[in-house]
PDB file of C-alpha atoms in Angstrom:
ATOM      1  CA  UNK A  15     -73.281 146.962  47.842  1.00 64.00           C
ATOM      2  CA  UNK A  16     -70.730 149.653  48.114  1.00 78.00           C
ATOM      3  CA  UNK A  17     -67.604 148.968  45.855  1.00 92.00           C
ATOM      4  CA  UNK A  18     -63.668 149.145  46.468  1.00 96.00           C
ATOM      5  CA  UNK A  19     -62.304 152.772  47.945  1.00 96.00           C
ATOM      6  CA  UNK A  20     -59.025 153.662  47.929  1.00 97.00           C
ATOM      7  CA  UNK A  21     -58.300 157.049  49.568  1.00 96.00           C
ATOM      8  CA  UNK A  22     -57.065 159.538  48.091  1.00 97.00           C
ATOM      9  CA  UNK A  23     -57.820 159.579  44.945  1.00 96.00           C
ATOM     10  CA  UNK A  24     -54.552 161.920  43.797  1.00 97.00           C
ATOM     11  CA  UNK A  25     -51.432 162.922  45.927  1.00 96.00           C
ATOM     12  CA  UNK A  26     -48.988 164.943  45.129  1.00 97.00           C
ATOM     13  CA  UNK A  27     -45.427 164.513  46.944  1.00 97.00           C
ATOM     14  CA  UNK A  28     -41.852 165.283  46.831  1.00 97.00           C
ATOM     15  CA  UNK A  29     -38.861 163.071  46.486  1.00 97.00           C
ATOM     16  CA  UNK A  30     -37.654 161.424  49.906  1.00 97.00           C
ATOM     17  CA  UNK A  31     -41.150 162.101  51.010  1.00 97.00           C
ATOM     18  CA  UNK A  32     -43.450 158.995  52.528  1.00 97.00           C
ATOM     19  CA  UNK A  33     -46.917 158.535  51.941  1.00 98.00           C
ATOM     20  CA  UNK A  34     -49.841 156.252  52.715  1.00 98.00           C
ATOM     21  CA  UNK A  35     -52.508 154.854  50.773  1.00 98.00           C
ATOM     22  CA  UNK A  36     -55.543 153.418  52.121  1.00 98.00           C
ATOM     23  CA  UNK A  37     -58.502 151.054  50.587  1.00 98.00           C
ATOM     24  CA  UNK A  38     -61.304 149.893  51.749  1.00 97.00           C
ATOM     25  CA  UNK A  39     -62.400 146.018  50.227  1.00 96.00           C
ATOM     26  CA  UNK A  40     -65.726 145.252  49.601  1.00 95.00           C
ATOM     27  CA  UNK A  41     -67.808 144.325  52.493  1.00 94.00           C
ATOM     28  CA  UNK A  42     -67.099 140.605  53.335  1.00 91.00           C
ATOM     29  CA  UNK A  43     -64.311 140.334  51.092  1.00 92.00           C
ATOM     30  CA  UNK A  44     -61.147 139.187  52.919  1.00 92.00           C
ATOM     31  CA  UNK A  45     -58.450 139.497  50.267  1.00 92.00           C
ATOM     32  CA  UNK A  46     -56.674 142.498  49.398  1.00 95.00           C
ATOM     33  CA  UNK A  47     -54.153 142.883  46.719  1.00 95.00           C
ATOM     34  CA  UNK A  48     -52.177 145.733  46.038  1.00 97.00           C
ATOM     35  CA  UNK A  49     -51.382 146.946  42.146  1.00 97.00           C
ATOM     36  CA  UNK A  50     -48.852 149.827  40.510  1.00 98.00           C
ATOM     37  CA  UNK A  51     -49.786 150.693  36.578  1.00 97.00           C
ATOM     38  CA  UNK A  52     -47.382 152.978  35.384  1.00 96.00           C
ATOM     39  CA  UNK A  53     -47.031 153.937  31.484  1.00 92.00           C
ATOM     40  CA  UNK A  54     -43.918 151.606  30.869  1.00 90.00           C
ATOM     41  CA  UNK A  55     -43.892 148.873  33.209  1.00 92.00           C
ATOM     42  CA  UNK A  56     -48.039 148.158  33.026  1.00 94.00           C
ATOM     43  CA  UNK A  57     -49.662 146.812  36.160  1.00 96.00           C
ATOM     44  CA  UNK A  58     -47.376 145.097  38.473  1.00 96.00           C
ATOM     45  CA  UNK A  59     -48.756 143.351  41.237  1.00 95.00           C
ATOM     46  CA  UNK A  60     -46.840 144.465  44.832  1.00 96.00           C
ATOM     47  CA  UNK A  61     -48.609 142.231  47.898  1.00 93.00           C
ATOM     48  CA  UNK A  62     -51.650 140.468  48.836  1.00 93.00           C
ATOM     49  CA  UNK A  63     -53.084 140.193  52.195  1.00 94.00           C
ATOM     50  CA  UNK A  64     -55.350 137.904  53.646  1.00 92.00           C
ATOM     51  CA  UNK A  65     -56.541 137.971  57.158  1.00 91.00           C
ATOM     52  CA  UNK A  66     -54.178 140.735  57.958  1.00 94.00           C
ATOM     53  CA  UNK A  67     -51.620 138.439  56.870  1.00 93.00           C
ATOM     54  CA  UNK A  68     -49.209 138.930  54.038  1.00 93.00           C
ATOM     55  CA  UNK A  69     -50.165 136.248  51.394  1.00 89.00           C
ATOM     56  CA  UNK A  70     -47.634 137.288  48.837  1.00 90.00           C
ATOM     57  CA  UNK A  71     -45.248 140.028  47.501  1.00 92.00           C
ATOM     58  CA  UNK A  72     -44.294 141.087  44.071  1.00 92.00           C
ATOM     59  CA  UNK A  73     -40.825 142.002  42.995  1.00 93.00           C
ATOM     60  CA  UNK A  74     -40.399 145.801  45.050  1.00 96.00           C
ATOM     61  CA  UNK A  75     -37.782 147.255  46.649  1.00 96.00           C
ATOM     62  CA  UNK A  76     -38.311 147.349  50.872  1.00 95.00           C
ATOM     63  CA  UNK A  77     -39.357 150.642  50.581  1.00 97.00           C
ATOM     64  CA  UNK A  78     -43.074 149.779  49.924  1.00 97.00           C
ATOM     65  CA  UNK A  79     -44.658 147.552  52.577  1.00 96.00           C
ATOM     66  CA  UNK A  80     -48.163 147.043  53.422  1.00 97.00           C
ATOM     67  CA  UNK A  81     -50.487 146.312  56.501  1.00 97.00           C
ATOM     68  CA  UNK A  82     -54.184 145.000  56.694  1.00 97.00           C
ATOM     69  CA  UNK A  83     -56.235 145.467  59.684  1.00 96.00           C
ATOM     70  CA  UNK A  84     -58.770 143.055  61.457  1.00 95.00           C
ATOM     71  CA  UNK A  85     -61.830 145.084  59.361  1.00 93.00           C
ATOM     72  CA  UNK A  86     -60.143 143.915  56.272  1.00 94.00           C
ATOM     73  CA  UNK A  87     -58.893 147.681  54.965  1.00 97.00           C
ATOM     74  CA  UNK A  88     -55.636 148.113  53.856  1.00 98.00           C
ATOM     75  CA  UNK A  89     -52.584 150.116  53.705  1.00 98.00           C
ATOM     76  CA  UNK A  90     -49.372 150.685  51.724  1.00 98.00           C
ATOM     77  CA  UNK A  91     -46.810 152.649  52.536  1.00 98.00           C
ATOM     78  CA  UNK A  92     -44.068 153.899  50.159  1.00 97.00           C
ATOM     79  CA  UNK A  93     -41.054 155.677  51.687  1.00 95.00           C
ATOM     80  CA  UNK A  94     -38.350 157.714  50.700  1.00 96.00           C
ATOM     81  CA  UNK A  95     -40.377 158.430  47.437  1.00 97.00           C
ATOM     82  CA  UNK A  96     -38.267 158.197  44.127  1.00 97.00           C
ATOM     83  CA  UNK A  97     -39.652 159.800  40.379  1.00 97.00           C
ATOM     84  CA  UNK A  98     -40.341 156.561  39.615  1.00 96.00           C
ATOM     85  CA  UNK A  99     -42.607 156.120  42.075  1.00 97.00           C
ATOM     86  CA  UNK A 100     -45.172 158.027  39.999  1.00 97.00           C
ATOM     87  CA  UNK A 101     -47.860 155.606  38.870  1.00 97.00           C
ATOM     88  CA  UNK A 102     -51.991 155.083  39.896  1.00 97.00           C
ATOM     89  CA  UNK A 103     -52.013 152.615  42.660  1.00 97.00           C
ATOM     90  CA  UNK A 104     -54.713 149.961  42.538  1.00 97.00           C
ATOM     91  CA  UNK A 105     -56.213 148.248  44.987  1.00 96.00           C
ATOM     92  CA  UNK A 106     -58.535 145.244  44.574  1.00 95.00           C
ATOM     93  CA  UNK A 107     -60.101 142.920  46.757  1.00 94.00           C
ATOM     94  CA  UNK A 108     -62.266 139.440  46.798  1.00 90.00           C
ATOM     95  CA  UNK A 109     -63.348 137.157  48.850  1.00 85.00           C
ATOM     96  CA  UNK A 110     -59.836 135.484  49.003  1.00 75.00           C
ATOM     97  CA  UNK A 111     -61.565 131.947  47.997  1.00 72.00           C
ATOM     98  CA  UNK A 112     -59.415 130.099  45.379  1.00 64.00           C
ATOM     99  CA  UNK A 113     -59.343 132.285  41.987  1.00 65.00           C
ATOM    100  CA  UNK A 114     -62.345 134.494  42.276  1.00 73.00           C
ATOM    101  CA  UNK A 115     -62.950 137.120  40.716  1.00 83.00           C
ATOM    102  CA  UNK A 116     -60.789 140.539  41.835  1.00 88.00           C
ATOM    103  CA  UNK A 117     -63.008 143.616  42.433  1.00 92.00           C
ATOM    104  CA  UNK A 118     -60.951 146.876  41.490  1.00 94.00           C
ATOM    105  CA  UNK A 119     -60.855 150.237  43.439  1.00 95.00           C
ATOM    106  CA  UNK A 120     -60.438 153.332  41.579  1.00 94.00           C
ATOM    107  CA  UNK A 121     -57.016 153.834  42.051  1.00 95.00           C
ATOM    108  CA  UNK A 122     -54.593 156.636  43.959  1.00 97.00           C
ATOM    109  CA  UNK A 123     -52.868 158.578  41.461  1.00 97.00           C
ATOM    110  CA  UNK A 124     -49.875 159.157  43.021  1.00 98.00           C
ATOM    111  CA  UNK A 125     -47.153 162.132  41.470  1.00 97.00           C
ATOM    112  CA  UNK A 126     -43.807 162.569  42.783  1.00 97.00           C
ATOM    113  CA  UNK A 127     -41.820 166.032  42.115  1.00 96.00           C
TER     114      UNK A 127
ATOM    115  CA  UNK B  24     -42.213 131.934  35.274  1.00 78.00           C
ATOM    116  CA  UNK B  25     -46.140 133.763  34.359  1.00 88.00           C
ATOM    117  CA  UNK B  26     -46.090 135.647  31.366  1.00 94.00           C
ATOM    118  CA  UNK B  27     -48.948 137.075  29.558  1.00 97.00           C
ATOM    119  CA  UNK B  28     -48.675 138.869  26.038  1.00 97.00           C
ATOM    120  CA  UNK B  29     -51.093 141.034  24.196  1.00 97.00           C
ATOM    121  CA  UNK B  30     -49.564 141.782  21.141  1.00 95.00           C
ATOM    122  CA  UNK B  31     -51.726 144.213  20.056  1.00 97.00           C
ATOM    123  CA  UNK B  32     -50.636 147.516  21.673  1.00 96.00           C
ATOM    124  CA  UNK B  33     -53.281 149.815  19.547  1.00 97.00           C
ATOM    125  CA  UNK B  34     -56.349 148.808  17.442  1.00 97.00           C
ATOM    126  CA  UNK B  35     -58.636 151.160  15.847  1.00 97.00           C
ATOM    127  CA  UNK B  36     -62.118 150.123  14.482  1.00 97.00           C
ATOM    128  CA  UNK B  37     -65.154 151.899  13.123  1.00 97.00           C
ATOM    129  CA  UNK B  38     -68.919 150.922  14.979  1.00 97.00           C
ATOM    130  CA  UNK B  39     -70.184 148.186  14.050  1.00 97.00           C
ATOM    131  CA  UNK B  40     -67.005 146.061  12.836  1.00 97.00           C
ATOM    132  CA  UNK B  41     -65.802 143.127  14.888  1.00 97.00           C
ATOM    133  CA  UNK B  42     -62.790 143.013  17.191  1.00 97.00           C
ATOM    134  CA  UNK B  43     -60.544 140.267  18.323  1.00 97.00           C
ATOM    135  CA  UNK B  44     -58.243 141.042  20.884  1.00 98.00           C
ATOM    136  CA  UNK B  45     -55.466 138.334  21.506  1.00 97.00           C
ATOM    137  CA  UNK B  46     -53.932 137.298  24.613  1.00 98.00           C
ATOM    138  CA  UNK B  47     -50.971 134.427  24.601  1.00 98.00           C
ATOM    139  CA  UNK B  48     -50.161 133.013  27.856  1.00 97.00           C
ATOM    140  CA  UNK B  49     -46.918 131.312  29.839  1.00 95.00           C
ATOM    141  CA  UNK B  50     -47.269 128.935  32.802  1.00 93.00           C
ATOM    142  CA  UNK B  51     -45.095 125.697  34.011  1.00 90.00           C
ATOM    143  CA  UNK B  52     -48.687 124.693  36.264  1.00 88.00           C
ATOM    144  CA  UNK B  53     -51.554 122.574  35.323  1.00 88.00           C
ATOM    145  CA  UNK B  54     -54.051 124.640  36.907  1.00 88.00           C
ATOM    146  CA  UNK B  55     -54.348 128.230  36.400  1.00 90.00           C
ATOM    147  CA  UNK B  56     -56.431 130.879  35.977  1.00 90.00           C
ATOM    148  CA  UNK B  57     -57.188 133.143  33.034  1.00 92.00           C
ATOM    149  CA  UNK B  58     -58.845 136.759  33.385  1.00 93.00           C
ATOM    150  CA  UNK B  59     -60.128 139.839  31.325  1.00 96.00           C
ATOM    151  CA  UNK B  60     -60.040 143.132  32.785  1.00 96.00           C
ATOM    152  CA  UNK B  61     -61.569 146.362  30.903  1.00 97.00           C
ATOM    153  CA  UNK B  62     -60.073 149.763  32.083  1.00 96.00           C
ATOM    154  CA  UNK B  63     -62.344 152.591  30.634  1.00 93.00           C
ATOM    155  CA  UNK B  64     -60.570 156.002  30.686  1.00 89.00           C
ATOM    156  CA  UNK B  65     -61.885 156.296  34.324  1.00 86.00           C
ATOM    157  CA  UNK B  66     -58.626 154.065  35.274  1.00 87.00           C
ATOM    158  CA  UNK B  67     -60.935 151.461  37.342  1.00 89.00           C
ATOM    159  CA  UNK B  68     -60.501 148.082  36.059  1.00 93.00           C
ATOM    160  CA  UNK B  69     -63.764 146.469  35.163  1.00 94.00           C
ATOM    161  CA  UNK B  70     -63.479 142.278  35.659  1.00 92.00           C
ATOM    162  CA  UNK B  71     -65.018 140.906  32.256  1.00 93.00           C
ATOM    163  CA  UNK B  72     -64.567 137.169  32.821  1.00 90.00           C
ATOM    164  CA  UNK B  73     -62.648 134.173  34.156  1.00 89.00           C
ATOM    165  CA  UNK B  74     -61.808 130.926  33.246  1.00 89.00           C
ATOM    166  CA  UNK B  75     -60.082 128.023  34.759  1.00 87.00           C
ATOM    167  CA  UNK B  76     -57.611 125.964  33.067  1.00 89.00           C
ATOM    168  CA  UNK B  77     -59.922 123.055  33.212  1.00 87.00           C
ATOM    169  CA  UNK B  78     -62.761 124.253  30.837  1.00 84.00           C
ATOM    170  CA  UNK B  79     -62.006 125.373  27.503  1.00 82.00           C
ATOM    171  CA  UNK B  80     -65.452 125.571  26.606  1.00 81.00           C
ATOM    172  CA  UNK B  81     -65.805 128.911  24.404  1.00 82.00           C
ATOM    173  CA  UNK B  82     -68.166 131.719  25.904  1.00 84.00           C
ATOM    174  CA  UNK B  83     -70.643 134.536  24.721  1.00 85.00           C
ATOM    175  CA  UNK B  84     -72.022 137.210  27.049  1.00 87.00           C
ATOM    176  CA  UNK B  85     -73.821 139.439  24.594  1.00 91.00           C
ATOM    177  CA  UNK B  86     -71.750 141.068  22.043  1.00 93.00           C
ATOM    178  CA  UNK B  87     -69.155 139.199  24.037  1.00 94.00           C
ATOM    179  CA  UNK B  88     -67.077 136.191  23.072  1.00 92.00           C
ATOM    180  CA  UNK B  89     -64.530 134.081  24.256  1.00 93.00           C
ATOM    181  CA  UNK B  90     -62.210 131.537  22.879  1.00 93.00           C
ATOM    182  CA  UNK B  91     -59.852 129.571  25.005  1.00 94.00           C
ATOM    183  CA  UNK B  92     -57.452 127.239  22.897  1.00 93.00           C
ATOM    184  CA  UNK B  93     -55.216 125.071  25.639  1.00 92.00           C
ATOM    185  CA  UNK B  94     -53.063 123.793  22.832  1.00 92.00           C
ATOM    186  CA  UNK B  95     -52.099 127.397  21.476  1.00 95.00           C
ATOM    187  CA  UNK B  96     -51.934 128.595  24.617  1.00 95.00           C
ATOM    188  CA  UNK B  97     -54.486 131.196  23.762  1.00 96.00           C
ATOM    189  CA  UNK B  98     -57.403 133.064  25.417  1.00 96.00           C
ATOM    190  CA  UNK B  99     -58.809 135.324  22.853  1.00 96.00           C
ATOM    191  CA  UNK B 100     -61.982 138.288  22.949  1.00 95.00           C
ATOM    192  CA  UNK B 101     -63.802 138.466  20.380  1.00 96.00           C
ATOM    193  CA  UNK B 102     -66.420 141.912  20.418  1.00 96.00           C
ATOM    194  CA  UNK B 103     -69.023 141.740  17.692  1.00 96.00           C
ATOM    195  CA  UNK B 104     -70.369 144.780  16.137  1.00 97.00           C
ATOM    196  CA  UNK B 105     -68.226 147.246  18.379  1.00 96.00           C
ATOM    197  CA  UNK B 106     -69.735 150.480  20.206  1.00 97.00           C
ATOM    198  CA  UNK B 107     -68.327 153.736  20.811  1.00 96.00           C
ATOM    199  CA  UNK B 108     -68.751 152.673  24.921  1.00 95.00           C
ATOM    200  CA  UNK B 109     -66.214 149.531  24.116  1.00 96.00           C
ATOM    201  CA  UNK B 110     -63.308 151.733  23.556  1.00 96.00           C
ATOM    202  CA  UNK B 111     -60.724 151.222  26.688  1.00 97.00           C
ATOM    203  CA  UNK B 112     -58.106 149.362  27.268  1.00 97.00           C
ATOM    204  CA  UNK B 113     -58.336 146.134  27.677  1.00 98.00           C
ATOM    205  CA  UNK B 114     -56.170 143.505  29.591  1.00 97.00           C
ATOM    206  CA  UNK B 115     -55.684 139.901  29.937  1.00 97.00           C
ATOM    207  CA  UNK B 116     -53.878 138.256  32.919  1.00 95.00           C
ATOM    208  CA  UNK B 117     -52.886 134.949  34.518  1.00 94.00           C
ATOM    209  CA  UNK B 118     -53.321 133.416  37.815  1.00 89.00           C
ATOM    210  CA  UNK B 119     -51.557 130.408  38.808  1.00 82.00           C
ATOM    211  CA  UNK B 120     -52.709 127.970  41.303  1.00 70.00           C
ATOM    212  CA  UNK B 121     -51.388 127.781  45.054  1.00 69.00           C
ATOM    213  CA  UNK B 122     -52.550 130.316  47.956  1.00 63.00           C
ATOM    214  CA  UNK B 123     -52.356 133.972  46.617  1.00 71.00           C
ATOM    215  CA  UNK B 124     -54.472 135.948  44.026  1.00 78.00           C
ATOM    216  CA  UNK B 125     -51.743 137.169  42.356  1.00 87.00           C
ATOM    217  CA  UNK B 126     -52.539 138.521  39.253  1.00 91.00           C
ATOM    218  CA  UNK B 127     -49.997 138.641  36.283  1.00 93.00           C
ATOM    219  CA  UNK B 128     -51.181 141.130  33.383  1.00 96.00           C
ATOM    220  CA  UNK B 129     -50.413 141.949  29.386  1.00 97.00           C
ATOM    221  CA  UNK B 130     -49.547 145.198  28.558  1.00 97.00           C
ATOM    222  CA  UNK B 131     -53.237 145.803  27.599  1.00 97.00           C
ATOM    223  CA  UNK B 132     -55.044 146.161  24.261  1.00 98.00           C
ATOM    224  CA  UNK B 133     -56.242 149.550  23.588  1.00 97.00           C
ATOM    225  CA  UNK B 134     -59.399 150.040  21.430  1.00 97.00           C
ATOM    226  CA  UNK B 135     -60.457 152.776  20.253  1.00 97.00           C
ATOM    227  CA  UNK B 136     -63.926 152.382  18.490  1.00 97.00           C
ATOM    228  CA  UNK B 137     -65.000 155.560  16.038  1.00 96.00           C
ATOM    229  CA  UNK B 138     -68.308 156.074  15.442  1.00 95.00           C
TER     230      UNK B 138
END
């Protein structure tokens, strides 16, 4: 059974820039959650979808906003790019039943100049 | 509010000794969730085990252990006789109950095991 994806694995941008990161949940899995881990902050959750709905949303500015499509893949968006925005992006998915177990992608390390 | 602390930023060990890792926990809910993660230098977090706020029944999985004290709010991982492979860092993280698989993590643990 194939595992998480998240596409691409490293991206390079430029302040003010946009960019999109994509993952791919396990097959049958209809959760997908959305993670930044930077150095000083750690791993911050950002939003959750479930059944292309928004489940939840962590504590980040408008600029980042999600999507998830009927297949179950996913989709953040971060505009207007800041320094800041420099972290690995995770995504993880699961089968979106009550507290099971997340299954983790490999992460987009993202670098903003 | 969820909080999770891992006090332990760094810990060094030589093969063969035994690691605990600790991991204190915050929650106003009765029911919630409580997770390790392992993130080997490959970045992908590995999910090591979950437990529900329900059973506080102590686990082993190998070389493996883990003790959950309710009263200390306390979910410790114990690794006995440590391997070179077992160096990462390590995480512990909270779930609360309601409809969202939010996930609230510790700063991490990092091991580094020497041979």
């Amino acid at each position: 059974k194939a595992g998480v994806t998240q596409t691409p694995r490293y991206l390079i941008k430029t302040r003010g820039q946009q960019v999109t990161l994509s993952c791919s949940p396990i097959s049958g899995h209809r959760s997908v959650s959305w993670y930044q881990q930077t150095p000083g902050q750690g791993l911050q959750f950002l939003f959750e979808y479930f059944s292309e709905t928004q489940r939840n949303k962590g504590n980040f500015p408008g600029r980042f906003s999600g999507r998830q499509f009927s297949n179950s893949r996913s989709e953040m968006n971060v505009s207007t790019l800041e320094l800041g925005d420099s972290a690995l992006y995770l995504c993880a998915s699961s089968l979106g039943l009550p507290r099971n177990e997340q299954f983790f992608g490999p992460g987009t390390r993202l670098t903003v100049l | 509010a969820q909080k999770v602390t891992q006090a332990q930023t760094e810990i060094s060990v030589v093969e063969k000794e035994d690691v605990t890792l600790d991991c204190v926990y915050e929650t106003r809910d009765t029911t919630y969730y409580l997770f390790w993660y392992k993130q080997p230098p490959s970045g992908e977090l590995v999910f090591l085990i979950r437990r529900n706020s329900f059973d506080e029944q102590n686990e082993i999985s190998g070389r493996y252990s883990w003790n959950f004290q309710k009263s200390t709010s306390s979910f410790n991982f114990t690794i006995t006789a440590s391997q070179v492979v077992d160096s990462a860092v390590y995480f512990c993280a909270l779930s609360e109950e309601g409809g969202s698989e939010k996930l609230v993590f510790g700063k991490g643990t990092k091991l580094t095991v020497n041979p």
